[in-house]
Amino acid sequence: MQSLRFISAEALVSHPPGAQQSLDAVAHNLYPLLFKASYLLEQSAVIRLLLERWPLEEFRLGPLLGPSADHAGDLRDRACRACLEACVHGLADHLLQGGGRQRLRVADLTGIRDVQVQRCPCGRALGRWGRTELLARTCCELQSQSCAARHPVEVLADVFITAGNFEVVARALGPVGPSPLRVRCLSLRADSLAPGQLLHVLCLAGPRELRRLEVVHNVRLHAGHVQQLLAQGGFPRLVSLTLPAKAFDAPPAGTPAPDSEEPLLASISQALSGMTQLTELHVAFSTLTGKLQTLLGPLRTPLRVLDVGNCALNHEDMTFLANCIHAAHLEVLDLSGHCLVDLFPATFHRLLGQAAPTLRALTLEECGLEDRHVGALSLALGTCRRLRELRFLGNPLSGRALRRLFAALCELPRLRCVEFPVPRDCYPEGSAYPQDELAMSKFDQQKYDAIAADLRAVLQRAGRDDIQVSTPLFGSFDPDIQETSNELGAFLLQAFKTALENFSRVLKQME
């Protein structure tokens, strides 16, 4: 639905020369409308001009692209390269040429959602890493130029930093002298950095401002680093924290640290308890056997999102989780990599029962779920009436068992998304689980298609066409990994080369 005002705005911006001539006569309160129309039509020249002449004190990208009374469409999932580059270049023009008429004080560049398929006409996306580098380079260029700005503009940004853009981002976050653009980092994702680089950039970003911190993949942290990181600034406004694999492992021999792991974990837990706004914690692939209560017990705010996939939880951990304050508030839960129904049937059932009033998304990948577990699993899931997303890839279930499970899932009224494994019937007899990527991809496609059609028929007969089902063999789309895959590959090759060199050196010493 579009208003007459929006249709008129589209007509104006679709002819850039005319828009440029008319802009000075346009009322200031129409600039947001013209911006959205320009973004929709991918008129990058008009977007740059609008930003250069922006007459308001605030420019907030997310709200400008979201649904409005004039245009109900939501453009926040269009990370259009041409449009976003025009925004940043226009912001620079505003500072360089604005002079006495500069009014802009805050430019909020957050709110863009990165998706797999771009709906913009050009189809070319500018991901979070690219947006970070573009903004950082623009900041550095402005620092080196004579600027007509009357006052600095505060830029709110979601920053993605890797070894590839570390230097330029560090210069933008910590300018040596006056800077026309002051970057405020609301969320930070770090990958392929040394621990020292991570601590440095966190210091520059300002821990007291951060809402989300993601330290992922190729940042090699141990518990000593995590303790140091969390002690750095308190993170009073942090809502979401993601730590990489093995983040709670003890420091290597020879590293100055407390006498055992327990003081380190207690110190980390104490730091987390001081984050009164923390509601999301992702600690997958960290060994937490018997330590979950130590880590989560002191937290003052109930968690809404918890990822403890592949954390080697034991009965003590599961019992704590099922009975703690967090269980009744969980909206998103990942328990992948644990044989839940086999080892903790009663505790698992109790946990889902406690979480049922709030649980929206549940992930149970590679949990050893077999045909004999379907009854108990269906019973446990039956209480989760608010569940919208269920993922259970990597489990050795037959087509027959999946049909039984799908019949039970039809009873969950809010369920909309199911990711199910390739049925065990489609693999050679005796295939081992969990599977590596090569084994996972070698299955009978015809047999899979037939079983998948049967499963969709189960949903259709129950009137549940609203449930989308799929089997993403290698996991869901991750825009950040997709964008930086070349750099991550180079990083892994270098790490492999270093490991081989170290191994060779040890062999020579042994000789």
PDB file of C-alpha atoms in Angstrom, residues 190-453:
ATOM      1  CA  ALA A 190      35.384 -10.240  15.626  1.00  0.00           C
ATOM      2  CA  ASP A 191      36.925 -13.046  13.586  1.00  0.00           C
ATOM      3  CA  SER A 192      40.473 -14.043  12.576  1.00  0.00           C
ATOM      4  CA  LEU A 193      42.097 -11.798  15.179  1.00  0.00           C
ATOM      5  CA  ALA A 194      44.829 -12.434  17.731  1.00  0.00           C
ATOM      6  CA  PRO A 195      43.644 -12.059  21.356  1.00  0.00           C
ATOM      7  CA  GLY A 196      45.746  -8.903  21.733  1.00  0.00           C
ATOM      8  CA  GLN A 197      44.109  -7.334  18.678  1.00  0.00           C
ATOM      9  CA  LEU A 198      40.664  -8.172  20.044  1.00  0.00           C
ATOM     10  CA  LEU A 199      41.388  -6.542  23.405  1.00  0.00           C
ATOM     11  CA  HIS A 200      42.798  -3.476  21.646  1.00  0.00           C
ATOM     12  CA  VAL A 201      39.776  -2.954  19.412  1.00  0.00           C
ATOM     13  CA  LEU A 202      37.397  -3.501  22.341  1.00  0.00           C
ATOM     14  CA  CYS A 203      39.198  -0.768  24.246  1.00  0.00           C
ATOM     15  CA  LEU A 204      38.797   1.577  21.251  1.00  0.00           C
ATOM     16  CA  ALA A 205      35.144   0.648  20.678  1.00  0.00           C
ATOM     17  CA  GLY A 206      34.239   1.387  24.295  1.00  0.00           C
ATOM     18  CA  PRO A 207      32.875  -1.613  26.226  1.00  0.00           C
ATOM     19  CA  ARG A 208      30.341   0.606  27.989  1.00  0.00           C
ATOM     20  CA  GLU A 209      28.551   1.280  24.673  1.00  0.00           C
ATOM     21  CA  LEU A 210      28.361  -2.273  23.279  1.00  0.00           C
ATOM     22  CA  ARG A 211      25.002  -4.057  23.067  1.00  0.00           C
ATOM     23  CA  ARG A 212      26.197  -7.180  21.216  1.00  0.00           C
ATOM     24  CA  LEU A 213      29.624  -8.836  21.154  1.00  0.00           C
ATOM     25  CA  GLU A 214      30.370 -11.814  18.892  1.00  0.00           C
ATOM     26  CA  VAL A 215      33.826 -13.366  19.112  1.00  0.00           C
ATOM     27  CA  VAL A 216      33.778 -16.252  16.654  1.00  0.00           C
ATOM     28  CA  HIS A 217      35.625 -18.985  14.765  1.00  0.00           C
ATOM     29  CA  ASN A 218      39.266 -18.052  14.381  1.00  0.00           C
ATOM     30  CA  VAL A 219      39.826 -15.966  17.500  1.00  0.00           C
ATOM     31  CA  ARG A 220      41.732 -18.400  19.723  1.00  0.00           C
ATOM     32  CA  LEU A 221      40.706 -17.601  23.286  1.00  0.00           C
ATOM     33  CA  HIS A 222      41.136 -19.561  26.501  1.00  0.00           C
ATOM     34  CA  ALA A 223      39.586 -18.910  29.916  1.00  0.00           C
ATOM     35  CA  GLY A 224      42.365 -16.500  30.874  1.00  0.00           C
ATOM     36  CA  HIS A 225      41.651 -14.351  27.813  1.00  0.00           C
ATOM     37  CA  VAL A 226      37.898 -14.396  28.524  1.00  0.00           C
ATOM     38  CA  GLN A 227      38.510 -13.289  32.103  1.00  0.00           C
ATOM     39  CA  GLN A 228      40.715 -10.438  30.868  1.00  0.00           C
ATOM     40  CA  LEU A 229      38.216  -9.467  28.165  1.00  0.00           C
ATOM     41  CA  LEU A 230      35.218  -9.289  30.517  1.00  0.00           C
ATOM     42  CA  ALA A 231      37.177  -7.394  33.156  1.00  0.00           C
ATOM     43  CA  GLN A 232      38.195  -4.752  30.629  1.00  0.00           C
ATOM     44  CA  GLY A 233      35.151  -2.521  30.806  1.00  0.00           C
ATOM     45  CA  GLY A 234      32.239  -4.147  32.555  1.00  0.00           C
ATOM     46  CA  PHE A 235      29.927  -4.088  29.494  1.00  0.00           C
ATOM     47  CA  PRO A 236      26.976  -2.611  31.430  1.00  0.00           C
ATOM     48  CA  ARG A 237      24.710  -2.420  28.359  1.00  0.00           C
ATOM     49  CA  LEU A 238      25.629  -5.759  26.769  1.00  0.00           C
ATOM     50  CA  VAL A 239      22.571  -7.776  25.741  1.00  0.00           C
ATOM     51  CA  SER A 240      24.193 -10.598  23.764  1.00  0.00           C
ATOM     52  CA  LEU A 241      27.560 -12.357  24.131  1.00  0.00           C
ATOM     53  CA  THR A 242      29.027 -14.999  21.801  1.00  0.00           C
ATOM     54  CA  LEU A 243      32.325 -16.707  22.600  1.00  0.00           C
ATOM     55  CA  PRO A 244      34.351 -18.981  20.279  1.00  0.00           C
ATOM     56  CA  ALA A 245      34.971 -22.718  20.667  1.00  0.00           C
ATOM     57  CA  LYS A 246      37.104 -23.784  23.651  1.00  0.00           C
ATOM     58  CA  ALA A 247      36.781 -20.348  25.266  1.00  0.00           C
ATOM     59  CA  PHE A 248      36.597 -21.922  28.744  1.00  0.00           C
ATOM     60  CA  ASP A 249      39.593 -24.209  28.340  1.00  0.00           C
ATOM     61  CA  ALA A 250      42.429 -23.730  30.825  1.00  0.00           C
ATOM     62  CA  PRO A 251      45.336 -21.541  29.676  1.00  0.00           C
ATOM     63  CA  PRO A 252      48.258 -23.509  28.204  1.00  0.00           C
ATOM     64  CA  ALA A 253      51.099 -24.542  30.480  1.00  0.00           C
ATOM     65  CA  GLY A 254      53.419 -21.676  31.284  1.00  0.00           C
ATOM     66  CA  THR A 255      50.695 -18.998  31.094  1.00  0.00           C
ATOM     67  CA  PRO A 256      50.307 -17.022  34.351  1.00  0.00           C
ATOM     68  CA  ALA A 257      46.913 -18.019  35.760  1.00  0.00           C
ATOM     69  CA  PRO A 258      45.157 -19.125  38.955  1.00  0.00           C
ATOM     70  CA  ASP A 259      46.046 -22.536  40.343  1.00  0.00           C
ATOM     71  CA  SER A 260      43.050 -24.239  38.703  1.00  0.00           C
ATOM     72  CA  GLU A 261      40.226 -23.685  36.263  1.00  0.00           C
ATOM     73  CA  GLU A 262      37.599 -23.100  38.958  1.00  0.00           C
ATOM     74  CA  PRO A 263      38.811 -19.643  40.082  1.00  0.00           C
ATOM     75  CA  LEU A 264      38.939 -18.567  36.436  1.00  0.00           C
ATOM     76  CA  LEU A 265      35.397 -19.786  35.743  1.00  0.00           C
ATOM     77  CA  ALA A 266      34.117 -18.223  38.968  1.00  0.00           C
ATOM     78  CA  SER A 267      35.735 -14.929  37.991  1.00  0.00           C
ATOM     79  CA  ILE A 268      34.149 -15.082  34.523  1.00  0.00           C
ATOM     80  CA  SER A 269      30.774 -15.890  36.058  1.00  0.00           C
ATOM     81  CA  GLN A 270      31.106 -12.975  38.460  1.00  0.00           C
ATOM     82  CA  ALA A 271      31.830 -10.638  35.534  1.00  0.00           C
ATOM     83  CA  LEU A 272      28.778 -11.958  33.670  1.00  0.00           C
ATOM     84  CA  SER A 273      26.590 -11.407  36.728  1.00  0.00           C
ATOM     85  CA  GLY A 274      27.462  -7.715  36.590  1.00  0.00           C
ATOM     86  CA  MET A 275      25.948  -7.444  33.101  1.00  0.00           C
ATOM     87  CA  THR A 276      22.390  -6.750  34.188  1.00  0.00           C
ATOM     88  CA  GLN A 277      21.047  -6.482  30.628  1.00  0.00           C
ATOM     89  CA  LEU A 278      22.604  -9.739  29.365  1.00  0.00           C
ATOM     90  CA  THR A 279      19.847 -12.012  28.037  1.00  0.00           C
ATOM     91  CA  GLU A 280      21.641 -13.936  25.241  1.00  0.00           C
ATOM     92  CA  LEU A 281      24.630 -16.236  25.745  1.00  0.00           C
ATOM     93  CA  HIS A 282      26.270 -18.371  23.024  1.00  0.00           C
ATOM     94  CA  VAL A 283      29.070 -20.666  24.237  1.00  0.00           C
ATOM     95  CA  ALA A 284      28.857 -23.611  21.800  1.00  0.00           C
ATOM     96  CA  PHE A 285      31.780 -26.050  21.511  1.00  0.00           C
ATOM     97  CA  SER A 286      33.223 -25.144  24.918  1.00  0.00           C
ATOM     98  CA  THR A 287      33.741 -27.974  27.393  1.00  0.00           C
ATOM     99  CA  LEU A 288      31.467 -27.215  30.355  1.00  0.00           C
ATOM    100  CA  THR A 289      31.105 -30.653  31.911  1.00  0.00           C
ATOM    101  CA  GLY A 290      29.890 -30.170  35.491  1.00  0.00           C
ATOM    102  CA  LYS A 291      30.403 -26.377  35.255  1.00  0.00           C
ATOM    103  CA  LEU A 292      27.080 -25.010  34.014  1.00  0.00           C
ATOM    104  CA  GLN A 293      25.830 -24.018  37.460  1.00  0.00           C
ATOM    105  CA  THR A 294      29.104 -22.242  38.230  1.00  0.00           C
ATOM    106  CA  LEU A 295      28.789 -20.293  34.972  1.00  0.00           C
ATOM    107  CA  LEU A 296      25.064 -19.480  34.906  1.00  0.00           C
ATOM    108  CA  GLY A 297      24.058 -19.659  38.563  1.00  0.00           C
ATOM    109  CA  PRO A 298      25.168 -16.143  39.571  1.00  0.00           C
ATOM    110  CA  LEU A 299      23.509 -14.368  36.605  1.00  0.00           C
ATOM    111  CA  ARG A 300      20.990 -11.830  37.849  1.00  0.00           C
ATOM    112  CA  THR A 301      18.940 -11.544  34.660  1.00  0.00           C
ATOM    113  CA  PRO A 302      17.139 -14.587  33.192  1.00  0.00           C
ATOM    114  CA  LEU A 303      18.492 -15.628  29.810  1.00  0.00           C
ATOM    115  CA  ARG A 304      16.161 -15.612  26.802  1.00  0.00           C
ATOM    116  CA  VAL A 305      18.677 -17.163  24.380  1.00  0.00           C
ATOM    117  CA  LEU A 306      21.112 -19.935  25.340  1.00  0.00           C
ATOM    118  CA  ASP A 307      23.422 -21.910  23.054  1.00  0.00           C
ATOM    119  CA  VAL A 308      25.246 -24.738  24.829  1.00  0.00           C
ATOM    120  CA  GLY A 309      25.565 -26.982  21.782  1.00  0.00           C
ATOM    121  CA  ASN A 310      28.420 -29.505  21.955  1.00  0.00           C
ATOM    122  CA  CYS A 311      29.442 -28.424  25.465  1.00  0.00           C
ATOM    123  CA  ALA A 312      29.671 -32.015  26.836  1.00  0.00           C
ATOM    124  CA  LEU A 313      27.001 -31.390  29.481  1.00  0.00           C
ATOM    125  CA  ASN A 314      26.433 -34.129  32.063  1.00  0.00           C
ATOM    126  CA  HIS A 315      23.478 -35.080  34.253  1.00  0.00           C
ATOM    127  CA  GLU A 316      24.391 -32.466  36.855  1.00  0.00           C
ATOM    128  CA  ASP A 317      24.404 -29.722  34.198  1.00  0.00           C
ATOM    129  CA  MET A 318      21.081 -30.810  32.698  1.00  0.00           C
ATOM    130  CA  THR A 319      19.453 -31.024  36.131  1.00  0.00           C
ATOM    131  CA  PHE A 320      20.587 -27.492  36.918  1.00  0.00           C
ATOM    132  CA  LEU A 321      19.363 -26.211  33.555  1.00  0.00           C
ATOM    133  CA  ALA A 322      15.933 -27.820  33.956  1.00  0.00           C
ATOM    134  CA  ASN A 323      15.420 -26.280  37.404  1.00  0.00           C
ATOM    135  CA  CYS A 324      17.149 -22.882  37.151  1.00  0.00           C
ATOM    136  CA  ILE A 325      15.495 -19.490  36.734  1.00  0.00           C
ATOM    137  CA  HIS A 326      16.564 -19.310  33.084  1.00  0.00           C
ATOM    138  CA  ALA A 327      14.467 -22.332  32.007  1.00  0.00           C
ATOM    139  CA  ALA A 328      11.137 -20.515  32.405  1.00  0.00           C
ATOM    140  CA  HIS A 329      12.297 -17.567  30.238  1.00  0.00           C
ATOM    141  CA  LEU A 330      14.094 -19.294  27.363  1.00  0.00           C
ATOM    142  CA  GLU A 331      12.918 -18.317  23.888  1.00  0.00           C
ATOM    143  CA  VAL A 332      15.792 -19.803  21.862  1.00  0.00           C
ATOM    144  CA  LEU A 333      17.659 -22.937  23.010  1.00  0.00           C
ATOM    145  CA  ASP A 334      20.410 -24.970  21.321  1.00  0.00           C
ATOM    146  CA  LEU A 335      21.288 -28.331  22.924  1.00  0.00           C
ATOM    147  CA  SER A 336      22.991 -29.877  19.882  1.00  0.00           C
ATOM    148  CA  GLY A 337      25.581 -32.606  20.333  1.00  0.00           C
ATOM    149  CA  HIS A 338      24.036 -34.168  23.479  1.00  0.00           C
ATOM    150  CA  CYS A 339      22.268 -37.538  23.649  1.00  0.00           C
ATOM    151  CA  LEU A 340      19.330 -35.978  25.456  1.00  0.00           C
ATOM    152  CA  VAL A 341      16.604 -38.612  25.145  1.00  0.00           C
ATOM    153  CA  ASP A 342      19.033 -41.476  25.762  1.00  0.00           C
ATOM    154  CA  LEU A 343      20.975 -40.068  28.733  1.00  0.00           C
ATOM    155  CA  PHE A 344      18.631 -37.490  30.295  1.00  0.00           C
ATOM    156  CA  PRO A 345      15.039 -38.422  29.276  1.00  0.00           C
ATOM    157  CA  ALA A 346      13.245 -37.137  32.393  1.00  0.00           C
ATOM    158  CA  THR A 347      15.427 -34.041  32.745  1.00  0.00           C
ATOM    159  CA  PHE A 348      15.035 -33.145  29.065  1.00  0.00           C
ATOM    160  CA  HIS A 349      11.257 -33.520  29.357  1.00  0.00           C
ATOM    161  CA  ARG A 350      11.217 -31.308  32.443  1.00  0.00           C
ATOM    162  CA  LEU A 351      13.392 -28.673  30.761  1.00  0.00           C
ATOM    163  CA  LEU A 352      11.053 -28.378  27.770  1.00  0.00           C
ATOM    164  CA  GLY A 353       8.084 -28.304  30.105  1.00  0.00           C
ATOM    165  CA  GLN A 354       9.605 -25.389  32.024  1.00  0.00           C
ATOM    166  CA  ALA A 355      10.503 -23.545  28.822  1.00  0.00           C
ATOM    167  CA  ALA A 356       7.230 -24.299  27.001  1.00  0.00           C
ATOM    168  CA  PRO A 357       5.432 -20.987  27.751  1.00  0.00           C
ATOM    169  CA  THR A 358       8.199 -18.961  26.074  1.00  0.00           C
ATOM    170  CA  LEU A 359      10.211 -21.292  23.781  1.00  0.00           C
ATOM    171  CA  ARG A 360      10.155 -20.177  20.105  1.00  0.00           C
ATOM    172  CA  ALA A 361      13.180 -21.952  18.597  1.00  0.00           C
ATOM    173  CA  LEU A 362      14.811 -25.269  19.507  1.00  0.00           C
ATOM    174  CA  THR A 363      17.906 -26.849  17.933  1.00  0.00           C
ATOM    175  CA  LEU A 364      18.728 -30.527  18.538  1.00  0.00           C
ATOM    176  CA  GLU A 365      21.325 -31.302  15.866  1.00  0.00           C
ATOM    177  CA  GLU A 366      23.443 -34.468  16.168  1.00  0.00           C
ATOM    178  CA  CYS A 367      21.728 -35.513  19.395  1.00  0.00           C
ATOM    179  CA  GLY A 368      21.762 -39.248  18.605  1.00  0.00           C
ATOM    180  CA  LEU A 369      17.987 -39.296  18.059  1.00  0.00           C
ATOM    181  CA  GLU A 370      16.963 -42.679  16.692  1.00  0.00           C
ATOM    182  CA  ASP A 371      13.637 -44.253  15.752  1.00  0.00           C
ATOM    183  CA  ARG A 372      13.121 -45.592  19.285  1.00  0.00           C
ATOM    184  CA  HIS A 373      13.296 -42.045  20.669  1.00  0.00           C
ATOM    185  CA  VAL A 374      10.493 -40.557  18.563  1.00  0.00           C
ATOM    186  CA  GLY A 375       7.748 -41.306  21.111  1.00  0.00           C
ATOM    187  CA  ALA A 376       9.598 -39.632  23.989  1.00  0.00           C
ATOM    188  CA  LEU A 377      10.654 -36.716  21.769  1.00  0.00           C
ATOM    189  CA  SER A 378       7.085 -36.162  20.542  1.00  0.00           C
ATOM    190  CA  LEU A 379       5.830 -36.192  24.120  1.00  0.00           C
ATOM    191  CA  ALA A 380       8.407 -33.640  25.235  1.00  0.00           C
ATOM    192  CA  LEU A 381       7.748 -31.361  22.251  1.00  0.00           C
ATOM    193  CA  GLY A 382       3.983 -31.602  22.759  1.00  0.00           C
ATOM    194  CA  THR A 383       4.115 -29.078  25.596  1.00  0.00           C
ATOM    195  CA  CYS A 384       5.884 -26.444  23.443  1.00  0.00           C
ATOM    196  CA  ARG A 385       2.775 -24.805  22.010  1.00  0.00           C
ATOM    197  CA  ARG A 386       4.597 -21.571  21.156  1.00  0.00           C
ATOM    198  CA  LEU A 387       7.420 -23.262  19.236  1.00  0.00           C
ATOM    199  CA  ARG A 388       7.970 -21.697  15.788  1.00  0.00           C
ATOM    200  CA  GLU A 389      11.289 -23.241  14.686  1.00  0.00           C
ATOM    201  CA  LEU A 390      12.666 -26.773  15.164  1.00  0.00           C
ATOM    202  CA  ARG A 391      16.013 -27.972  13.816  1.00  0.00           C
ATOM    203  CA  PHE A 392      17.230 -31.540  14.263  1.00  0.00           C
ATOM    204  CA  LEU A 393      19.705 -32.193  11.442  1.00  0.00           C
ATOM    205  CA  GLY A 394      22.313 -34.936  11.754  1.00  0.00           C
ATOM    206  CA  ASN A 395      20.152 -37.480  13.605  1.00  0.00           C
ATOM    207  CA  PRO A 396      19.880 -41.101  12.322  1.00  0.00           C
ATOM    208  CA  LEU A 397      16.093 -41.206  11.875  1.00  0.00           C
ATOM    209  CA  SER A 398      14.365 -43.343   9.249  1.00  0.00           C
ATOM    210  CA  GLY A 399      11.671 -42.081   6.918  1.00  0.00           C
ATOM    211  CA  ARG A 400       9.071 -43.999   8.910  1.00  0.00           C
ATOM    212  CA  ALA A 401      10.155 -42.389  12.174  1.00  0.00           C
ATOM    213  CA  LEU A 402      10.134 -38.947  10.554  1.00  0.00           C
ATOM    214  CA  ARG A 403       6.542 -39.465   9.397  1.00  0.00           C
ATOM    215  CA  ARG A 404       5.522 -40.267  12.991  1.00  0.00           C
ATOM    216  CA  LEU A 405       7.348 -37.222  14.278  1.00  0.00           C
ATOM    217  CA  PHE A 406       5.837 -34.927  11.623  1.00  0.00           C
ATOM    218  CA  ALA A 407       2.351 -36.128  12.574  1.00  0.00           C
ATOM    219  CA  ALA A 408       3.093 -35.007  16.139  1.00  0.00           C
ATOM    220  CA  LEU A 409       4.540 -31.673  14.983  1.00  0.00           C
ATOM    221  CA  CYS A 410       1.262 -30.876  13.220  1.00  0.00           C
ATOM    222  CA  GLU A 411      -0.237 -30.387  16.691  1.00  0.00           C
ATOM    223  CA  LEU A 412       2.039 -27.414  17.452  1.00  0.00           C
ATOM    224  CA  PRO A 413      -0.100 -24.444  16.332  1.00  0.00           C
ATOM    225  CA  ARG A 414       2.667 -21.856  15.918  1.00  0.00           C
ATOM    226  CA  LEU A 415       5.272 -24.050  14.242  1.00  0.00           C
ATOM    227  CA  ARG A 416       6.440 -22.527  10.946  1.00  0.00           C
ATOM    228  CA  CYS A 417       9.932 -23.887  10.202  1.00  0.00           C
ATOM    229  CA  VAL A 418      11.373 -27.424  10.450  1.00  0.00           C
ATOM    230  CA  GLU A 419      14.868 -28.492   9.399  1.00  0.00           C
ATOM    231  CA  PHE A 420      15.024 -32.300   9.305  1.00  0.00           C
ATOM    232  CA  PRO A 421      17.882 -34.688   8.519  1.00  0.00           C
ATOM    233  CA  VAL A 422      18.382 -36.769   5.402  1.00  0.00           C
ATOM    234  CA  PRO A 423      16.595 -40.014   6.419  1.00  0.00           C
ATOM    235  CA  ARG A 424      18.845 -42.866   7.456  1.00  0.00           C
ATOM    236  CA  ASP A 425      17.247 -44.995   4.691  1.00  0.00           C
ATOM    237  CA  CYS A 426      18.939 -42.795   2.069  1.00  0.00           C
ATOM    238  CA  TYR A 427      22.476 -43.714   3.182  1.00  0.00           C
ATOM    239  CA  PRO A 428      24.316 -47.009   2.728  1.00  0.00           C
ATOM    240  CA  GLU A 429      23.500 -49.536   5.426  1.00  0.00           C
ATOM    241  CA  GLY A 430      25.783 -49.248   8.457  1.00  0.00           C
ATOM    242  CA  SER A 431      26.671 -45.580   7.927  1.00  0.00           C
ATOM    243  CA  ALA A 432      28.206 -44.102  11.072  1.00  0.00           C
ATOM    244  CA  TYR A 433      26.879 -41.054  12.945  1.00  0.00           C
ATOM    245  CA  PRO A 434      27.763 -38.276  13.445  1.00  0.00           C
ATOM    246  CA  GLN A 435      28.779 -37.899   9.817  1.00  0.00           C
ATOM    247  CA  ASP A 436      31.555 -35.864   8.270  1.00  0.00           C
ATOM    248  CA  GLU A 437      30.736 -33.557   5.346  1.00  0.00           C
ATOM    249  CA  LEU A 438      31.814 -36.061   2.707  1.00  0.00           C
ATOM    250  CA  ALA A 439      29.688 -38.907   4.100  1.00  0.00           C
ATOM    251  CA  MET A 440      26.765 -36.540   4.660  1.00  0.00           C
ATOM    252  CA  SER A 441      26.613 -35.592   0.992  1.00  0.00           C
ATOM    253  CA  LYS A 442      26.608 -39.181  -0.354  1.00  0.00           C
ATOM    254  CA  PHE A 443      22.958 -40.196  -0.177  1.00  0.00           C
ATOM    255  CA  ASP A 444      20.255 -41.499  -2.529  1.00  0.00           C
ATOM    256  CA  GLN A 445      18.652 -38.306  -3.870  1.00  0.00           C
ATOM    257  CA  GLN A 446      15.650 -40.102  -5.400  1.00  0.00           C
ATOM    258  CA  LYS A 447      14.824 -41.846  -2.149  1.00  0.00           C
ATOM    259  CA  TYR A 448      15.224 -38.575  -0.235  1.00  0.00           C
ATOM    260  CA  ASP A 449      12.868 -36.757  -2.636  1.00  0.00           C
ATOM    261  CA  ALA A 450      10.227 -39.463  -2.207  1.00  0.00           C
ATOM    262  CA  ILE A 451      10.399 -39.386   1.598  1.00  0.00           C
ATOM    263  CA  ALA A 452      10.419 -35.562   1.651  1.00  0.00           C
ATOM    264  CA  ALA A 453       7.269 -35.581  -0.527  1.00  0.00           C
TER     265      ALA A 453
END
